[in-house]
Coordinates of C-alpha atoms in Angstrom, one line a residue:
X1 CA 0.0 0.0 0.0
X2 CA 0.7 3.7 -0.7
X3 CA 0.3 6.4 1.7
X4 CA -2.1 9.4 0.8
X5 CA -2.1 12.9 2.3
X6 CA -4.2 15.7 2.2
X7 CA -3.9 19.3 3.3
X8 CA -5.9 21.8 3.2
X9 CA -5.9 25.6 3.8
X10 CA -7.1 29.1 3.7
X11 CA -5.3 32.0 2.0
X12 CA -5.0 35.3 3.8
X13 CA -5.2 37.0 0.4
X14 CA -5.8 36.6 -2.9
X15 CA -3.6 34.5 -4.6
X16 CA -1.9 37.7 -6.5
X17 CA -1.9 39.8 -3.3
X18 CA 1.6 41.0 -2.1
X19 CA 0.9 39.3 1.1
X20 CA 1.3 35.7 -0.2
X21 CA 4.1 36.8 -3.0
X22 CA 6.5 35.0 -0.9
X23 CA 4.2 31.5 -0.6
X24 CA 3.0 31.9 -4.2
X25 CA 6.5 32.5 -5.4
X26 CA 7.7 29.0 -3.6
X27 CA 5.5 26.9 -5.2
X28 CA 6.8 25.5 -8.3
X29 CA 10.4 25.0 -5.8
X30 CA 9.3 23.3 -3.4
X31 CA 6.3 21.2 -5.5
X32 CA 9.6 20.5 -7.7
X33 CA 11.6 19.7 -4.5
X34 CA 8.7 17.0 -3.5
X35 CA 8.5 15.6 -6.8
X36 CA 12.4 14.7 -7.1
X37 CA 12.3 13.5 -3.4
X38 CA 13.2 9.7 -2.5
X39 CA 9.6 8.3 -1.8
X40 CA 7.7 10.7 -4.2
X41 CA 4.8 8.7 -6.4
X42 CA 2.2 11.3 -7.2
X43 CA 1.1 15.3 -6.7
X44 CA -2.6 16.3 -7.7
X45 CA -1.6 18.9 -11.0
X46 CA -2.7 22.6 -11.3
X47 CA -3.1 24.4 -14.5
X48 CA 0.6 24.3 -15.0
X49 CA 0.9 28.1 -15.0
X50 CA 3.9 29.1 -13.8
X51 CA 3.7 29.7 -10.0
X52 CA 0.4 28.5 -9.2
X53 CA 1.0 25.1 -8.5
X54 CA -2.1 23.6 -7.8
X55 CA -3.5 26.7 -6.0
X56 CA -6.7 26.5 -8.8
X57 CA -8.1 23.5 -7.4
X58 CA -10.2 25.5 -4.6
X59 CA -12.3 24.2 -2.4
X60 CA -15.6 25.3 -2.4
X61 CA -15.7 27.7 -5.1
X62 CA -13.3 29.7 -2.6
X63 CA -10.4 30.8 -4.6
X64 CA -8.1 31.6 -1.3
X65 CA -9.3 27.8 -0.2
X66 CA -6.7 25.6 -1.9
X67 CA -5.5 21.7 -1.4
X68 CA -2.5 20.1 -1.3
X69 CA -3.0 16.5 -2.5
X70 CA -0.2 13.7 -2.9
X71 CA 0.7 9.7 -2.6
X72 CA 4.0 8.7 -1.2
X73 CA 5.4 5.1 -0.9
X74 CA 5.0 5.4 2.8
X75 CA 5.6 7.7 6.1
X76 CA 9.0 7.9 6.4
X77 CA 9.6 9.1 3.0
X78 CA 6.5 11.7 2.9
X79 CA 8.3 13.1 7.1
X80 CA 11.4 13.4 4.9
X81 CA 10.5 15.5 2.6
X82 CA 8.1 17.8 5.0
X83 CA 11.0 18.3 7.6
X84 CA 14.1 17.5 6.3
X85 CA 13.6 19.4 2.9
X86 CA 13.4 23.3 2.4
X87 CA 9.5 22.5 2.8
X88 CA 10.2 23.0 6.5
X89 CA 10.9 26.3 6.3
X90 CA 7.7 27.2 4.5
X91 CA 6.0 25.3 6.8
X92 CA 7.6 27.2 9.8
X93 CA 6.0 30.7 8.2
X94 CA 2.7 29.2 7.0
X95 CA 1.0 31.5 9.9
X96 CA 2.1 34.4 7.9
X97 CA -0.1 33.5 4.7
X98 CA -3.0 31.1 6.0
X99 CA -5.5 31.3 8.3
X100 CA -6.1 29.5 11.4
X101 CA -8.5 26.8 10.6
X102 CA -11.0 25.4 13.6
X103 CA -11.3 21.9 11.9
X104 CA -8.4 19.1 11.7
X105 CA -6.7 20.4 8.4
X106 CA -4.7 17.2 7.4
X107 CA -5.3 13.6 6.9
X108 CA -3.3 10.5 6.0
X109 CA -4.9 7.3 4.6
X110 CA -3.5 4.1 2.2
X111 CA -4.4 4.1 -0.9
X112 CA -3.8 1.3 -3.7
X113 CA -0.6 1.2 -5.4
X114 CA -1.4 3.0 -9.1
X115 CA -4.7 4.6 -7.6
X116 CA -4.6 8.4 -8.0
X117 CA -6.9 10.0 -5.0
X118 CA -9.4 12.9 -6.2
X119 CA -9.7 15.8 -4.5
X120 CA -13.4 14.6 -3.6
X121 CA -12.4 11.2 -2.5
X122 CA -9.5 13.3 0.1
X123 CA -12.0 15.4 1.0
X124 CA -14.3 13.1 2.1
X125 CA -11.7 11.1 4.6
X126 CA -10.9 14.7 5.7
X127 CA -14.2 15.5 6.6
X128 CA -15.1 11.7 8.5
X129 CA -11.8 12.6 10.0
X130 CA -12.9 15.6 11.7
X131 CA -16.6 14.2 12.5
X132 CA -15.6 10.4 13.6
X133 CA -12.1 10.3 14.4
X134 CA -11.6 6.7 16.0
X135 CA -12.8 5.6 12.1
X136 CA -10.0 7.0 10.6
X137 CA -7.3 4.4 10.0
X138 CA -3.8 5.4 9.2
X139 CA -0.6 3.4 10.3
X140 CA 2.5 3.7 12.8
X141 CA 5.8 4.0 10.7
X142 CA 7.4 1.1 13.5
X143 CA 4.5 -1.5 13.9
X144 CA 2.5 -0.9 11.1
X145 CA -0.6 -1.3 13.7
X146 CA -4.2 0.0 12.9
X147 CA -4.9 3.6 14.9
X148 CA -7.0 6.6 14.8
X149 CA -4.7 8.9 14.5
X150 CA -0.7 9.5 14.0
X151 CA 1.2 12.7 14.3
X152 CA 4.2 13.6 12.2
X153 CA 7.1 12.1 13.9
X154 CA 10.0 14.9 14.4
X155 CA 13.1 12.8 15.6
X156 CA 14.1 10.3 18.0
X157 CA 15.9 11.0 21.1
X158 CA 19.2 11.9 20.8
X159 CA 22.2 12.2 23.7
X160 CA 25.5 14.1 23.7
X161 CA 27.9 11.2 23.3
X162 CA 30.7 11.4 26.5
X163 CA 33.9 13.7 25.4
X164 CA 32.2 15.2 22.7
X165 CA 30.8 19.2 21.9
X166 CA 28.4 19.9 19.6
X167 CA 28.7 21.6 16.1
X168 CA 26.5 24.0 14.5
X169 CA 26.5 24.7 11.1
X170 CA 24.0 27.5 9.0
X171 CA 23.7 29.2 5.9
X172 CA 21.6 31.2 3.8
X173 CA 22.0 33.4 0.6
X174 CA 21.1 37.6 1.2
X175 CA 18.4 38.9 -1.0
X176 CA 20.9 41.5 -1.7
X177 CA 24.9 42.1 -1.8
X178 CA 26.3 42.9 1.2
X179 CA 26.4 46.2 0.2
X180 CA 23.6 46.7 -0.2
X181 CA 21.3 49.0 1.9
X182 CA 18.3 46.9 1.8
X183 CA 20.4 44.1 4.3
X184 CA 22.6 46.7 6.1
X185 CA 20.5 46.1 9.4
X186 CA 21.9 42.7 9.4
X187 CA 25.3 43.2 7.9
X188 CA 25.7 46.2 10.5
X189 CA 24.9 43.7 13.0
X190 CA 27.1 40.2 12.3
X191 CA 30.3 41.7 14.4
X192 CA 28.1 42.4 17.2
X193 CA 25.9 39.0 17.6
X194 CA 29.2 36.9 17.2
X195 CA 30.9 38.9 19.6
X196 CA 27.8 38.0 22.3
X197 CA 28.2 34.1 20.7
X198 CA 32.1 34.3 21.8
X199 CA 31.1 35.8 25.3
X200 CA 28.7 33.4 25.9
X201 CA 28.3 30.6 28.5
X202 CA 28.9 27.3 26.8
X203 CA 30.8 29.0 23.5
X204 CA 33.8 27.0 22.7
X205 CA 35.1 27.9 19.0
X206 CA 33.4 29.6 15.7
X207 CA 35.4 29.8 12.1
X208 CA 37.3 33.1 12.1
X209 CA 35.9 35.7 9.5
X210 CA 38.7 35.3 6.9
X211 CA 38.5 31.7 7.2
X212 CA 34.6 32.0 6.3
X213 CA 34.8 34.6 4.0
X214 CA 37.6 32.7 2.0
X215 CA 35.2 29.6 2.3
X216 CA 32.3 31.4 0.9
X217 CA 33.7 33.4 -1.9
X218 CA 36.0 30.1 -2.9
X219 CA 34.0 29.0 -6.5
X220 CA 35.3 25.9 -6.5
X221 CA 34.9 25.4 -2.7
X222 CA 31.7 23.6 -0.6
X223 CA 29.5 27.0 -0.6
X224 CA 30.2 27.3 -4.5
X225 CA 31.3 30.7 -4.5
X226 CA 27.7 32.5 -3.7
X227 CA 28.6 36.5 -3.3
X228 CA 25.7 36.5 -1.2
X229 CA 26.2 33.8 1.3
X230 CA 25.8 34.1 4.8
X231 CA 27.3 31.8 7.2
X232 CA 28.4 30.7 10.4
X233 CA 30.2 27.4 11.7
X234 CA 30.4 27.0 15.7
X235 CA 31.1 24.3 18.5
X236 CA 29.3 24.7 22.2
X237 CA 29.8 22.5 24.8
X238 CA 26.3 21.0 24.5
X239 CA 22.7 21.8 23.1
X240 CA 21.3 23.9 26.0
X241 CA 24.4 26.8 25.9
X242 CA 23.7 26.4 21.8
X243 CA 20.0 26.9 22.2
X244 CA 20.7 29.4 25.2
X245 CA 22.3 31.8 23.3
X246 CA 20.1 31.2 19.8
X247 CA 17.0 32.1 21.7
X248 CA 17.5 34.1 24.9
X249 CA 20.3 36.8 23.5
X250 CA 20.2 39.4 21.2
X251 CA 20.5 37.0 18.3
X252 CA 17.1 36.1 18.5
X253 CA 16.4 39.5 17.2
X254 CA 17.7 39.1 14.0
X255 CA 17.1 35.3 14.0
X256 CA 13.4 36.0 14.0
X257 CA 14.1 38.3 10.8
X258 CA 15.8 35.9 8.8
X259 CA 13.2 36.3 5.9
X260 CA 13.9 40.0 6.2
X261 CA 17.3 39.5 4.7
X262 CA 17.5 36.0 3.4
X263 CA 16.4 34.2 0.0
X264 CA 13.1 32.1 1.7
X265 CA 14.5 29.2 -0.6
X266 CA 17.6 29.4 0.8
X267 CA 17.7 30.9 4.7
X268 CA 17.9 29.0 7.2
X269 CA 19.8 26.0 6.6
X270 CA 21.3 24.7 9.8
X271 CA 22.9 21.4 10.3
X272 CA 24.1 19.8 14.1
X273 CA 26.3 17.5 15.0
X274 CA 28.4 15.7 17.6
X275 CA 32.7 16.6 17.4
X276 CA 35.0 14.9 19.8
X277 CA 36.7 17.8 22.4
X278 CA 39.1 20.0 20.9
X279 CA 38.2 18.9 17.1
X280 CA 37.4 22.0 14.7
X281 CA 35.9 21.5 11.6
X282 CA 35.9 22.8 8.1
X283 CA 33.5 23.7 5.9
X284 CA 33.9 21.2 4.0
X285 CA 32.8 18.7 6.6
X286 CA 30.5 21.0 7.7
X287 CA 28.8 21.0 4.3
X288 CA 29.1 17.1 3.9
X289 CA 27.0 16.4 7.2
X290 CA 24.3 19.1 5.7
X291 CA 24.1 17.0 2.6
X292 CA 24.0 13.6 4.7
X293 CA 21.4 15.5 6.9
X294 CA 19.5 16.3 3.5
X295 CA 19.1 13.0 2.2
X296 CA 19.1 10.8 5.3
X297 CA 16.9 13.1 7.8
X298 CA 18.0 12.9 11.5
X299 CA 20.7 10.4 12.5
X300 CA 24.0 10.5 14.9
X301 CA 26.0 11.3 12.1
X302 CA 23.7 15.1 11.5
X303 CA 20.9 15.8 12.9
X304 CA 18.5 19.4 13.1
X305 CA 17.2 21.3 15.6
X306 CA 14.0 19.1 15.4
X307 CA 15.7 16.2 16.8
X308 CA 15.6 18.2 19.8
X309 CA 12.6 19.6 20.4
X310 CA 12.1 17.7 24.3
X311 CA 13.2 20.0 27.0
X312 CA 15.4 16.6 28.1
X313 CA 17.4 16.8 25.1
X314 CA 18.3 20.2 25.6
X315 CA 19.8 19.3 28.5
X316 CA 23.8 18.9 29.4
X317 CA 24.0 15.1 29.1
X318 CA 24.8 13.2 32.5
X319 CA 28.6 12.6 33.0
X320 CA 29.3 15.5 30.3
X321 CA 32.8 16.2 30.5
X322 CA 34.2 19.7 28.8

């Protein structure tokens, strides 16, 4: 059996309306992403006009009501692609362009192998799925068992191995050159946040600035030369300092502005992953446990910041030496 999905959702705006230029201009990237992913079988067309997608199959007559309608070979494949993927980060904004539905917005269900789901046909396991729940069969990833209903899975549990720190690694590319006014705000700013990084509890190394800027403007290099790029490459002594300083410091300013300055398709890229004390890495291994990251989702070897959403795992790991 295949594995169906269905979601559904409500525009804030028309879909030529300035406030959804940055969704509507996505589309045909990240449909295209989904289509090439490892897993992929199916994706309910659209007109084929050039970033639309399939926003023309509206629900109700409602033009701002639009579907998203696919068939993977199973789970694993279809949590791949919706957090591991550039999807995520569309999914992380989707507040900003859809409204806040009442009703259960998302279904799962098998379908035959070769069947093709209508929108009708979704619709209608959407709709028992919001007025009989426990009827709703989908299926655990592990046991393959028979339930009513199974979130997304975001990670298992991961601990900080003993005598090991923690690498970060994150990119984007600017909207703009770097000298350009329109990203001065955050260019102004870089000196000053990695100066609080390098004061803060927990810091332990980050790539010097001519190190990083020789790595991101090398064409033959990992970052591929990008003028534009934007990155950073750190080791903490364990996830909690990390997360400390991301959230709770004057970083989470401009973190929480990243769309601001950065290409949507292309901020936000981050990448963890366990070093042995006193190790500093490169770029280039930096970039090769993004790409492992990429295609394999959340493991040992790279992991993201998903695969440490529970306070617990935030936490220094017992018998931690630094």
């Amino acid at each position: 059996m295949h594995l169906g999905q269905l979601n559904i959702g409500r525009l804030l705006a028309p879909t030529d309306d300035p406030r959804v230029a940055d969704f509507m201009n996505a589309l045909d990237l990240v449909n295209g992403i989904g289509k090439r992913s490892p897993g992929f079988v199916w994706m309910m067309g659209g007109s084929g006009e050039p970033g639309t997608g399939n926003t023309d199959a509206a629900i109700d007559g409602d033009p701002q009501f639009i579907a998203n309608l696919t068939v993977w070979e199973d789970v694993a494949s279809l949590e791949n692609f919706v957090w591991n993927t550039v999807h995520r980060q569309f999914y992380e904004r989707r507040r900003e362009w859809f409204e806040v539905l009442g009703d259960q917005h998302f279904v799962m269900w098998w379908v035959d192998p070769g069947h093709t789901p209508s929108l009708a046909e979704a619709l209608d396991r959407l709709k028992h799925l919001q007025t009989q729940r426990p009827g709703v069969w989908v299926v655990t990833p592990a046991k393959r068992q028979v339930v009513s209903h199974v979130p997304m899975r975001r990670g298992r549990r991961v601990m900080q191995p003993a005598g090991h720190h923690l690498a970060e690694f994150n990119f984007g590319i600017l909207r703009h050159d770097w000298d350009d006014p329109r990203v001065a705000e955050f260019t102004d700013a870089v000196e000053a946040v990695n100066a609080i990084a390098k004061r803060s509890p927990g810091f332990v190394w980050m790539l010097g600035e001519d190190d990083m800027d020789a790595a991101q403007n090398d064409p033959d290099g990992a970052l591929g030369g990008n003028p534009r790029m934007a990155s950073t490459l750190s080791v903490w002594e364990n996830a909690g300092k990390l997360r400390h300083f991301v959230f709770q410091t004057l970083h989470n300013h401009y973190y929480r502005r990243g769309p601001t300055w950065f290409d949507p398709a292309t901020g936000g890229n981050l990448v963890l992953w366990w070093v042995p004390i006193g190790h500093r890495p490169d770029v280039s291994e930096a970039m090769a446990r993004f790409r492992h990251w990429q295609i394999h989702g959340n493991q040992e070897f790279a992991f993201g910041w998903d695969h440490l959403t529970d306070q617990n795992k935030w936490a220094r790991a017992p018998h931690q030496t630094t």
